[in-house]
Amino acid sequence: MMTKPQPSNFKWGLRSNMKNIFIIVLLTALTGSLVANRNAAEPQDMVRYVDFSRCMTESIAHQSAIANLAANFAPIREQLEQRAAVLQKKYSELEIKDPSSESYAVLRSQIKYAEENLKFDSQMAQRQASDNENELFARVLVQINQACAAVGERNGYSALFAKEMRLNIPFPDVATKVDVLSKRTLNWSNPAYDVTDQVIEMLNASVAQRQGAAEPPQQQ
């Protein structure tokens, strides 16, 4: 017996899977510089901490990219929802038809075909959205690490580490919570040694520099 399809929500939000983010900071030494001709301070025995979650939230470029991604997928989401609504109506039509009639068999076949197509197109759209989200996530991680390298070199810090994960965030289940918390390498950091503001400033300054370089010179 065929069941009525339920309209999909088609939510397109950036995933916030920060499970392994603390290991990303190890890439800091491998990233390039963001700001040219800066004066590096003498190396000092100082460790500082960076809140990657805040960096993502307050990165102008990253938030703009998220907004653009959502805008690009809005028409696709709307189209899929419209197709789901049409399919729902066809199911209602099928209910009032005589199961032994030819029209019932034809409509039932049409519904099955439309349902399979909708399912396939929805899966493809969701996969594309997921790929784009992951690409944005990877890009902002590289940008944050580049900003960390710039701030660390400028101030002569010996290392910059990702801050510890907040404990008040919701977990999908207990097993995930145990897995995430047991694997984190930093349990506490002194707020006095937080340099997140500097890293965010570096992130957004680099965006302003790129935009300024892209603008054509004004004619006198």
PDB file of C-alpha atoms in Angstrom:
ATOM      1  CA  MET A   1       0.000   0.000   0.000  1.00  0.00           C
ATOM      2  CA  MET A   2       1.432   3.404  -0.965  1.00  0.00           C
ATOM      3  CA  THR A   3       1.832   6.017   1.748  1.00  0.00           C
ATOM      4  CA  LYS A   4       1.428   9.700   1.286  1.00  0.00           C
ATOM      5  CA  PRO A   5       4.724  11.623   1.055  1.00  0.00           C
ATOM      6  CA  GLN A   6       5.333  14.203   3.689  1.00  0.00           C
ATOM      7  CA  PRO A   7       6.596  17.605   2.493  1.00  0.00           C
ATOM      8  CA  SER A   8      10.264  18.021   3.151  1.00  0.00           C
ATOM      9  CA  ASN A   9      11.609  20.958   5.111  1.00  0.00           C
ATOM     10  CA  PHE A  10      14.614  21.429   2.833  1.00  0.00           C
ATOM     11  CA  LYS A  11      16.609  23.322   5.398  1.00  0.00           C
ATOM     12  CA  TRP A  12      19.876  24.724   4.188  1.00  0.00           C
ATOM     13  CA  GLY A  13      21.970  25.739   7.138  1.00  0.00           C
ATOM     14  CA  LEU A  14      25.660  25.507   7.616  1.00  0.00           C
ATOM     15  CA  ARG A  15      26.554  22.552   9.690  1.00  0.00           C
ATOM     16  CA  SER A  16      28.210  23.291  12.973  1.00  0.00           C
ATOM     17  CA  ASN A  17      30.190  20.130  13.381  1.00  0.00           C
ATOM     18  CA  MET A  18      33.093  21.331  15.511  1.00  0.00           C
ATOM     19  CA  LYS A  19      33.936  17.818  16.707  1.00  0.00           C
ATOM     20  CA  ASN A  20      37.508  17.775  15.436  1.00  0.00           C
ATOM     21  CA  ILE A  21      38.121  21.480  15.024  1.00  0.00           C
ATOM     22  CA  PHE A  22      40.790  21.623  17.691  1.00  0.00           C
ATOM     23  CA  ILE A  23      43.173  19.612  15.520  1.00  0.00           C
ATOM     24  CA  ILE A  24      42.845  22.144  12.713  1.00  0.00           C
ATOM     25  CA  VAL A  25      44.963  24.583  14.681  1.00  0.00           C
ATOM     26  CA  LEU A  26      47.925  22.298  14.060  1.00  0.00           C
ATOM     27  CA  LEU A  27      47.834  23.526  10.472  1.00  0.00           C
ATOM     28  CA  THR A  28      48.681  27.044  11.583  1.00  0.00           C
ATOM     29  CA  ALA A  29      52.385  26.543  11.009  1.00  0.00           C
ATOM     30  CA  LEU A  30      51.683  25.468   7.431  1.00  0.00           C
ATOM     31  CA  THR A  31      49.507  28.403   6.386  1.00  0.00           C
ATOM     32  CA  GLY A  32      50.675  31.498   4.558  1.00  0.00           C
ATOM     33  CA  SER A  33      50.633  35.096   5.693  1.00  0.00           C
ATOM     34  CA  LEU A  34      47.646  37.362   5.263  1.00  0.00           C
ATOM     35  CA  VAL A  35      49.269  40.725   5.687  1.00  0.00           C
ATOM     36  CA  ALA A  36      52.349  41.705   3.720  1.00  0.00           C
ATOM     37  CA  ASN A  37      55.283  43.648   5.133  1.00  0.00           C
ATOM     38  CA  ARG A  38      54.288  43.213   8.775  1.00  0.00           C
ATOM     39  CA  ASN A  39      56.957  43.296  11.476  1.00  0.00           C
ATOM     40  CA  ALA A  40      57.237  40.018  13.369  1.00  0.00           C
ATOM     41  CA  ALA A  41      57.905  40.280  17.091  1.00  0.00           C
ATOM     42  CA  GLU A  42      60.695  38.385  18.801  1.00  0.00           C
ATOM     43  CA  PRO A  43      59.604  34.856  19.775  1.00  0.00           C
ATOM     44  CA  GLN A  44      58.345  34.641  23.353  1.00  0.00           C
ATOM     45  CA  ASP A  45      57.237  31.843  25.617  1.00  0.00           C
ATOM     46  CA  MET A  46      53.552  32.780  25.390  1.00  0.00           C
ATOM     47  CA  VAL A  47      50.543  30.649  24.511  1.00  0.00           C
ATOM     48  CA  ARG A  48      47.265  32.229  23.429  1.00  0.00           C
ATOM     49  CA  TYR A  49      43.805  30.885  22.622  1.00  0.00           C
ATOM     50  CA  VAL A  50      41.303  31.450  19.815  1.00  0.00           C
ATOM     51  CA  ASP A  51      37.562  30.787  19.728  1.00  0.00           C
ATOM     52  CA  PHE A  52      37.014  29.287  16.269  1.00  0.00           C
ATOM     53  CA  SER A  53      33.241  29.398  16.643  1.00  0.00           C
ATOM     54  CA  ARG A  54      33.303  33.152  17.222  1.00  0.00           C
ATOM     55  CA  CYS A  55      35.655  33.616  14.292  1.00  0.00           C
ATOM     56  CA  MET A  56      33.179  31.886  11.985  1.00  0.00           C
ATOM     57  CA  THR A  57      30.217  33.807  13.342  1.00  0.00           C
ATOM     58  CA  GLU A  58      31.934  37.187  13.090  1.00  0.00           C
ATOM     59  CA  SER A  59      33.784  36.639   9.830  1.00  0.00           C
ATOM     60  CA  ILE A  60      32.255  39.043   7.310  1.00  0.00           C
ATOM     61  CA  ALA A  61      33.347  36.965   4.322  1.00  0.00           C
ATOM     62  CA  HIS A  62      32.054  33.698   5.798  1.00  0.00           C
ATOM     63  CA  GLN A  63      28.652  35.082   6.774  1.00  0.00           C
ATOM     64  CA  SER A  64      28.297  36.680   3.345  1.00  0.00           C
ATOM     65  CA  ALA A  65      29.110  33.347   1.687  1.00  0.00           C
ATOM     66  CA  ILE A  66      26.499  31.585   3.826  1.00  0.00           C
ATOM     67  CA  ALA A  67      23.868  34.156   2.855  1.00  0.00           C
ATOM     68  CA  ASN A  68      24.717  33.768  -0.830  1.00  0.00           C
ATOM     69  CA  LEU A  69      24.494  29.990  -0.570  1.00  0.00           C
ATOM     70  CA  ALA A  70      21.060  30.190   1.040  1.00  0.00           C
ATOM     71  CA  ALA A  71      19.872  32.642  -1.624  1.00  0.00           C
ATOM     72  CA  ASN A  72      21.074  30.396  -4.439  1.00  0.00           C
ATOM     73  CA  PHE A  73      19.253  27.362  -3.055  1.00  0.00           C
ATOM     74  CA  ALA A  74      16.022  29.173  -2.204  1.00  0.00           C
ATOM     75  CA  PRO A  75      14.504  28.710  -5.709  1.00  0.00           C
ATOM     76  CA  ILE A  76      15.444  25.026  -5.710  1.00  0.00           C
ATOM     77  CA  ARG A  77      13.851  24.520  -2.309  1.00  0.00           C
ATOM     78  CA  GLU A  78      10.696  26.316  -3.432  1.00  0.00           C
ATOM     79  CA  GLN A  79      10.439  24.207  -6.579  1.00  0.00           C
ATOM     80  CA  LEU A  80      10.802  20.958  -4.652  1.00  0.00           C
ATOM     81  CA  GLU A  81       8.167  22.036  -2.151  1.00  0.00           C
ATOM     82  CA  GLN A  82       5.773  22.897  -4.982  1.00  0.00           C
ATOM     83  CA  ARG A  83       6.291  19.476  -6.541  1.00  0.00           C
ATOM     84  CA  ALA A  84       5.623  17.838  -3.175  1.00  0.00           C
ATOM     85  CA  ALA A  85       2.367  19.799  -2.863  1.00  0.00           C
ATOM     86  CA  VAL A  86       1.254  18.705  -6.344  1.00  0.00           C
ATOM     87  CA  LEU A  87       2.018  15.097  -5.476  1.00  0.00           C
ATOM     88  CA  GLN A  88      -0.034  15.416  -2.298  1.00  0.00           C
ATOM     89  CA  LYS A  89      -3.027  16.567  -4.336  1.00  0.00           C
ATOM     90  CA  LYS A  90      -2.664  13.605  -6.674  1.00  0.00           C
ATOM     91  CA  TYR A  91      -2.827  11.276  -3.681  1.00  0.00           C
ATOM     92  CA  SER A  92      -6.058  12.958  -2.633  1.00  0.00           C
ATOM     93  CA  GLU A  93      -7.447  12.403  -6.131  1.00  0.00           C
ATOM     94  CA  LEU A  94      -6.426   8.761  -6.006  1.00  0.00           C
ATOM     95  CA  GLU A  95      -8.367   8.178  -2.792  1.00  0.00           C
ATOM     96  CA  ILE A  96     -11.697   9.024  -4.400  1.00  0.00           C
ATOM     97  CA  LYS A  97     -11.181   6.884  -7.504  1.00  0.00           C
ATOM     98  CA  ASP A  98     -12.402   3.334  -7.944  1.00  0.00           C
ATOM     99  CA  PRO A  99      -9.394   1.038  -7.323  1.00  0.00           C
ATOM    100  CA  SER A 100     -10.644  -1.270 -10.071  1.00  0.00           C
ATOM    101  CA  SER A 101     -10.846   1.486 -12.688  1.00  0.00           C
ATOM    102  CA  GLU A 102      -8.290   2.144 -15.397  1.00  0.00           C
ATOM    103  CA  SER A 103      -7.998   5.791 -14.374  1.00  0.00           C
ATOM    104  CA  TYR A 104      -6.977   4.664 -10.906  1.00  0.00           C
ATOM    105  CA  ALA A 105      -4.159   2.520 -12.308  1.00  0.00           C
ATOM    106  CA  VAL A 106      -2.961   5.323 -14.594  1.00  0.00           C
ATOM    107  CA  LEU A 107      -2.944   7.923 -11.817  1.00  0.00           C
ATOM    108  CA  ARG A 108      -1.268   5.518  -9.423  1.00  0.00           C
ATOM    109  CA  SER A 109       1.490   4.915 -11.970  1.00  0.00           C
ATOM    110  CA  GLN A 110       1.920   8.664 -12.487  1.00  0.00           C
ATOM    111  CA  ILE A 111       2.176   9.224  -8.752  1.00  0.00           C
ATOM    112  CA  LYS A 112       4.795   6.533  -8.350  1.00  0.00           C
ATOM    113  CA  TYR A 113       6.894   7.997 -11.174  1.00  0.00           C
ATOM    114  CA  ALA A 114       6.590  11.553  -9.816  1.00  0.00           C
ATOM    115  CA  GLU A 115       7.404  10.374  -6.303  1.00  0.00           C
ATOM    116  CA  GLU A 116      10.595   8.639  -7.428  1.00  0.00           C
ATOM    117  CA  ASN A 117      11.708  11.689  -9.412  1.00  0.00           C
ATOM    118  CA  LEU A 118      11.018  14.009  -6.495  1.00  0.00           C
ATOM    119  CA  LYS A 119      12.949  11.789  -4.123  1.00  0.00           C
ATOM    120  CA  PHE A 120      15.936  11.637  -6.477  1.00  0.00           C
ATOM    121  CA  ASP A 121      15.971  15.386  -7.142  1.00  0.00           C
ATOM    122  CA  SER A 122      15.662  16.134  -3.423  1.00  0.00           C
ATOM    123  CA  GLN A 123      18.598  13.886  -2.596  1.00  0.00           C
ATOM    124  CA  MET A 124      20.729  15.460  -5.327  1.00  0.00           C
ATOM    125  CA  ALA A 125      19.869  18.966  -4.151  1.00  0.00           C
ATOM    126  CA  GLN A 126      20.668  18.112  -0.552  1.00  0.00           C
ATOM    127  CA  ARG A 127      23.956  16.517  -1.580  1.00  0.00           C
ATOM    128  CA  GLN A 128      24.913  19.619  -3.563  1.00  0.00           C
ATOM    129  CA  ALA A 129      24.012  21.853  -0.630  1.00  0.00           C
ATOM    130  CA  SER A 130      26.071  19.689   1.709  1.00  0.00           C
ATOM    131  CA  ASP A 131      29.080  19.811  -0.620  1.00  0.00           C
ATOM    132  CA  ASN A 132      28.854  23.589  -0.858  1.00  0.00           C
ATOM    133  CA  GLU A 133      28.525  23.928   2.910  1.00  0.00           C
ATOM    134  CA  ASN A 134      31.568  21.727   3.479  1.00  0.00           C
ATOM    135  CA  GLU A 135      33.527  23.792   0.977  1.00  0.00           C
ATOM    136  CA  LEU A 136      32.649  26.986   2.844  1.00  0.00           C
ATOM    137  CA  PHE A 137      33.537  25.331   6.145  1.00  0.00           C
ATOM    138  CA  ALA A 138      36.947  24.259   4.861  1.00  0.00           C
ATOM    139  CA  ARG A 139      37.602  27.687   3.373  1.00  0.00           C
ATOM    140  CA  VAL A 140      36.871  29.578   6.582  1.00  0.00           C
ATOM    141  CA  LEU A 141      39.044  27.168   8.587  1.00  0.00           C
ATOM    142  CA  VAL A 142      41.977  27.948   6.301  1.00  0.00           C
ATOM    143  CA  GLN A 143      41.294  31.672   6.615  1.00  0.00           C
ATOM    144  CA  ILE A 144      41.128  31.454  10.406  1.00  0.00           C
ATOM    145  CA  ASN A 145      44.387  29.534  10.549  1.00  0.00           C
ATOM    146  CA  GLN A 146      46.034  32.096   8.290  1.00  0.00           C
ATOM    147  CA  ALA A 147      44.809  34.867  10.576  1.00  0.00           C
ATOM    148  CA  CYS A 148      46.107  32.917  13.596  1.00  0.00           C
ATOM    149  CA  ALA A 149      49.512  32.652  11.955  1.00  0.00           C
ATOM    150  CA  ALA A 150      49.539  36.377  11.225  1.00  0.00           C
ATOM    151  CA  VAL A 151      48.545  37.341  14.781  1.00  0.00           C
ATOM    152  CA  GLY A 152      50.964  34.869  16.342  1.00  0.00           C
ATOM    153  CA  GLU A 153      53.899  36.014  14.239  1.00  0.00           C
ATOM    154  CA  ARG A 154      53.130  39.688  14.756  1.00  0.00           C
ATOM    155  CA  ASN A 155      53.042  39.333  18.535  1.00  0.00           C
ATOM    156  CA  GLY A 156      55.737  36.703  18.935  1.00  0.00           C
ATOM    157  CA  TYR A 157      53.462  34.093  20.500  1.00  0.00           C
ATOM    158  CA  SER A 158      54.906  30.621  20.823  1.00  0.00           C
ATOM    159  CA  ALA A 159      51.565  28.988  19.920  1.00  0.00           C
ATOM    160  CA  LEU A 160      47.868  29.649  19.359  1.00  0.00           C
ATOM    161  CA  PHE A 161      45.412  26.930  20.355  1.00  0.00           C
ATOM    162  CA  ALA A 162      41.709  26.531  19.712  1.00  0.00           C
ATOM    163  CA  LYS A 163      39.709  27.246  22.857  1.00  0.00           C
ATOM    164  CA  GLU A 164      37.993  24.451  24.710  1.00  0.00           C
ATOM    165  CA  MET A 165      34.564  23.346  23.594  1.00  0.00           C
ATOM    166  CA  ARG A 166      31.617  24.803  25.494  1.00  0.00           C
ATOM    167  CA  LEU A 167      29.818  22.275  27.670  1.00  0.00           C
ATOM    168  CA  ASN A 168      26.376  23.887  27.449  1.00  0.00           C
ATOM    169  CA  ILE A 169      25.820  23.046  23.785  1.00  0.00           C
ATOM    170  CA  PRO A 170      23.188  20.409  22.902  1.00  0.00           C
ATOM    171  CA  PHE A 171      24.329  16.967  21.799  1.00  0.00           C
ATOM    172  CA  PRO A 172      22.187  14.627  19.669  1.00  0.00           C
ATOM    173  CA  ASP A 173      22.733  11.775  22.124  1.00  0.00           C
ATOM    174  CA  VAL A 174      24.850  10.700  25.091  1.00  0.00           C
ATOM    175  CA  ALA A 175      27.195   8.580  22.967  1.00  0.00           C
ATOM    176  CA  THR A 176      28.117  11.586  20.820  1.00  0.00           C
ATOM    177  CA  LYS A 177      28.651  13.732  23.901  1.00  0.00           C
ATOM    178  CA  VAL A 178      30.988  11.173  25.469  1.00  0.00           C
ATOM    179  CA  ASP A 179      32.894  10.749  22.206  1.00  0.00           C
ATOM    180  CA  VAL A 180      33.387  14.482  21.662  1.00  0.00           C
ATOM    181  CA  LEU A 181      34.323  15.355  25.229  1.00  0.00           C
ATOM    182  CA  SER A 182      36.703  12.421  25.615  1.00  0.00           C
ATOM    183  CA  LYS A 183      38.663  13.454  22.513  1.00  0.00           C
ATOM    184  CA  ARG A 184      39.159  17.130  23.222  1.00  0.00           C
ATOM    185  CA  THR A 185      42.711  18.087  24.119  1.00  0.00           C
ATOM    186  CA  LEU A 186      41.989  21.361  25.918  1.00  0.00           C
ATOM    187  CA  ASN A 187      39.785  21.460  28.992  1.00  0.00           C
ATOM    188  CA  TRP A 188      40.234  25.068  30.114  1.00  0.00           C
ATOM    189  CA  SER A 189      41.860  28.286  28.984  1.00  0.00           C
ATOM    190  CA  ASN A 190      42.421  31.555  30.806  1.00  0.00           C
ATOM    191  CA  PRO A 191      40.146  34.242  29.319  1.00  0.00           C
ATOM    192  CA  ALA A 192      42.931  36.771  29.858  1.00  0.00           C
ATOM    193  CA  TYR A 193      44.920  35.016  27.123  1.00  0.00           C
ATOM    194  CA  ASP A 194      42.118  34.988  24.564  1.00  0.00           C
ATOM    195  CA  VAL A 195      43.158  36.704  21.308  1.00  0.00           C
ATOM    196  CA  THR A 196      39.995  35.947  19.336  1.00  0.00           C
ATOM    197  CA  ASP A 197      39.292  39.647  18.818  1.00  0.00           C
ATOM    198  CA  GLN A 198      42.682  40.090  17.159  1.00  0.00           C
ATOM    199  CA  VAL A 199      42.116  37.124  14.860  1.00  0.00           C
ATOM    200  CA  ILE A 200      38.651  38.368  13.857  1.00  0.00           C
ATOM    201  CA  GLU A 201      40.069  41.820  13.178  1.00  0.00           C
ATOM    202  CA  MET A 202      42.724  40.235  10.973  1.00  0.00           C
ATOM    203  CA  LEU A 203      40.102  38.159   9.134  1.00  0.00           C
ATOM    204  CA  ASN A 204      37.892  41.121   8.350  1.00  0.00           C
ATOM    205  CA  ALA A 205      40.811  43.426   7.535  1.00  0.00           C
ATOM    206  CA  SER A 206      41.971  40.985   4.875  1.00  0.00           C
ATOM    207  CA  VAL A 207      38.497  41.107   3.312  1.00  0.00           C
ATOM    208  CA  ALA A 208      38.599  44.904   3.203  1.00  0.00           C
ATOM    209  CA  GLN A 209      42.030  44.794   1.578  1.00  0.00           C
ATOM    210  CA  ARG A 210      40.872  42.361  -1.112  1.00  0.00           C
ATOM    211  CA  GLN A 211      37.797  44.458  -1.839  1.00  0.00           C
ATOM    212  CA  GLY A 212      39.903  47.603  -2.071  1.00  0.00           C
ATOM    213  CA  ALA A 213      42.301  45.936  -4.473  1.00  0.00           C
ATOM    214  CA  ALA A 214      39.423  44.724  -6.637  1.00  0.00           C
ATOM    215  CA  GLU A 215      37.855  48.176  -6.991  1.00  0.00           C
ATOM    216  CA  PRO A 216      38.948  50.070 -10.129  1.00  0.00           C
ATOM    217  CA  PRO A 217      40.778  53.349  -9.502  1.00  0.00           C
ATOM    218  CA  GLN A 218      38.586  56.417  -9.683  1.00  0.00           C
ATOM    219  CA  GLN A 219      39.205  58.756 -12.570  1.00  0.00           C
ATOM    220  CA  GLN A 220      40.337  62.238 -11.694  1.00  0.00           C
TER     221      GLN A 220
END
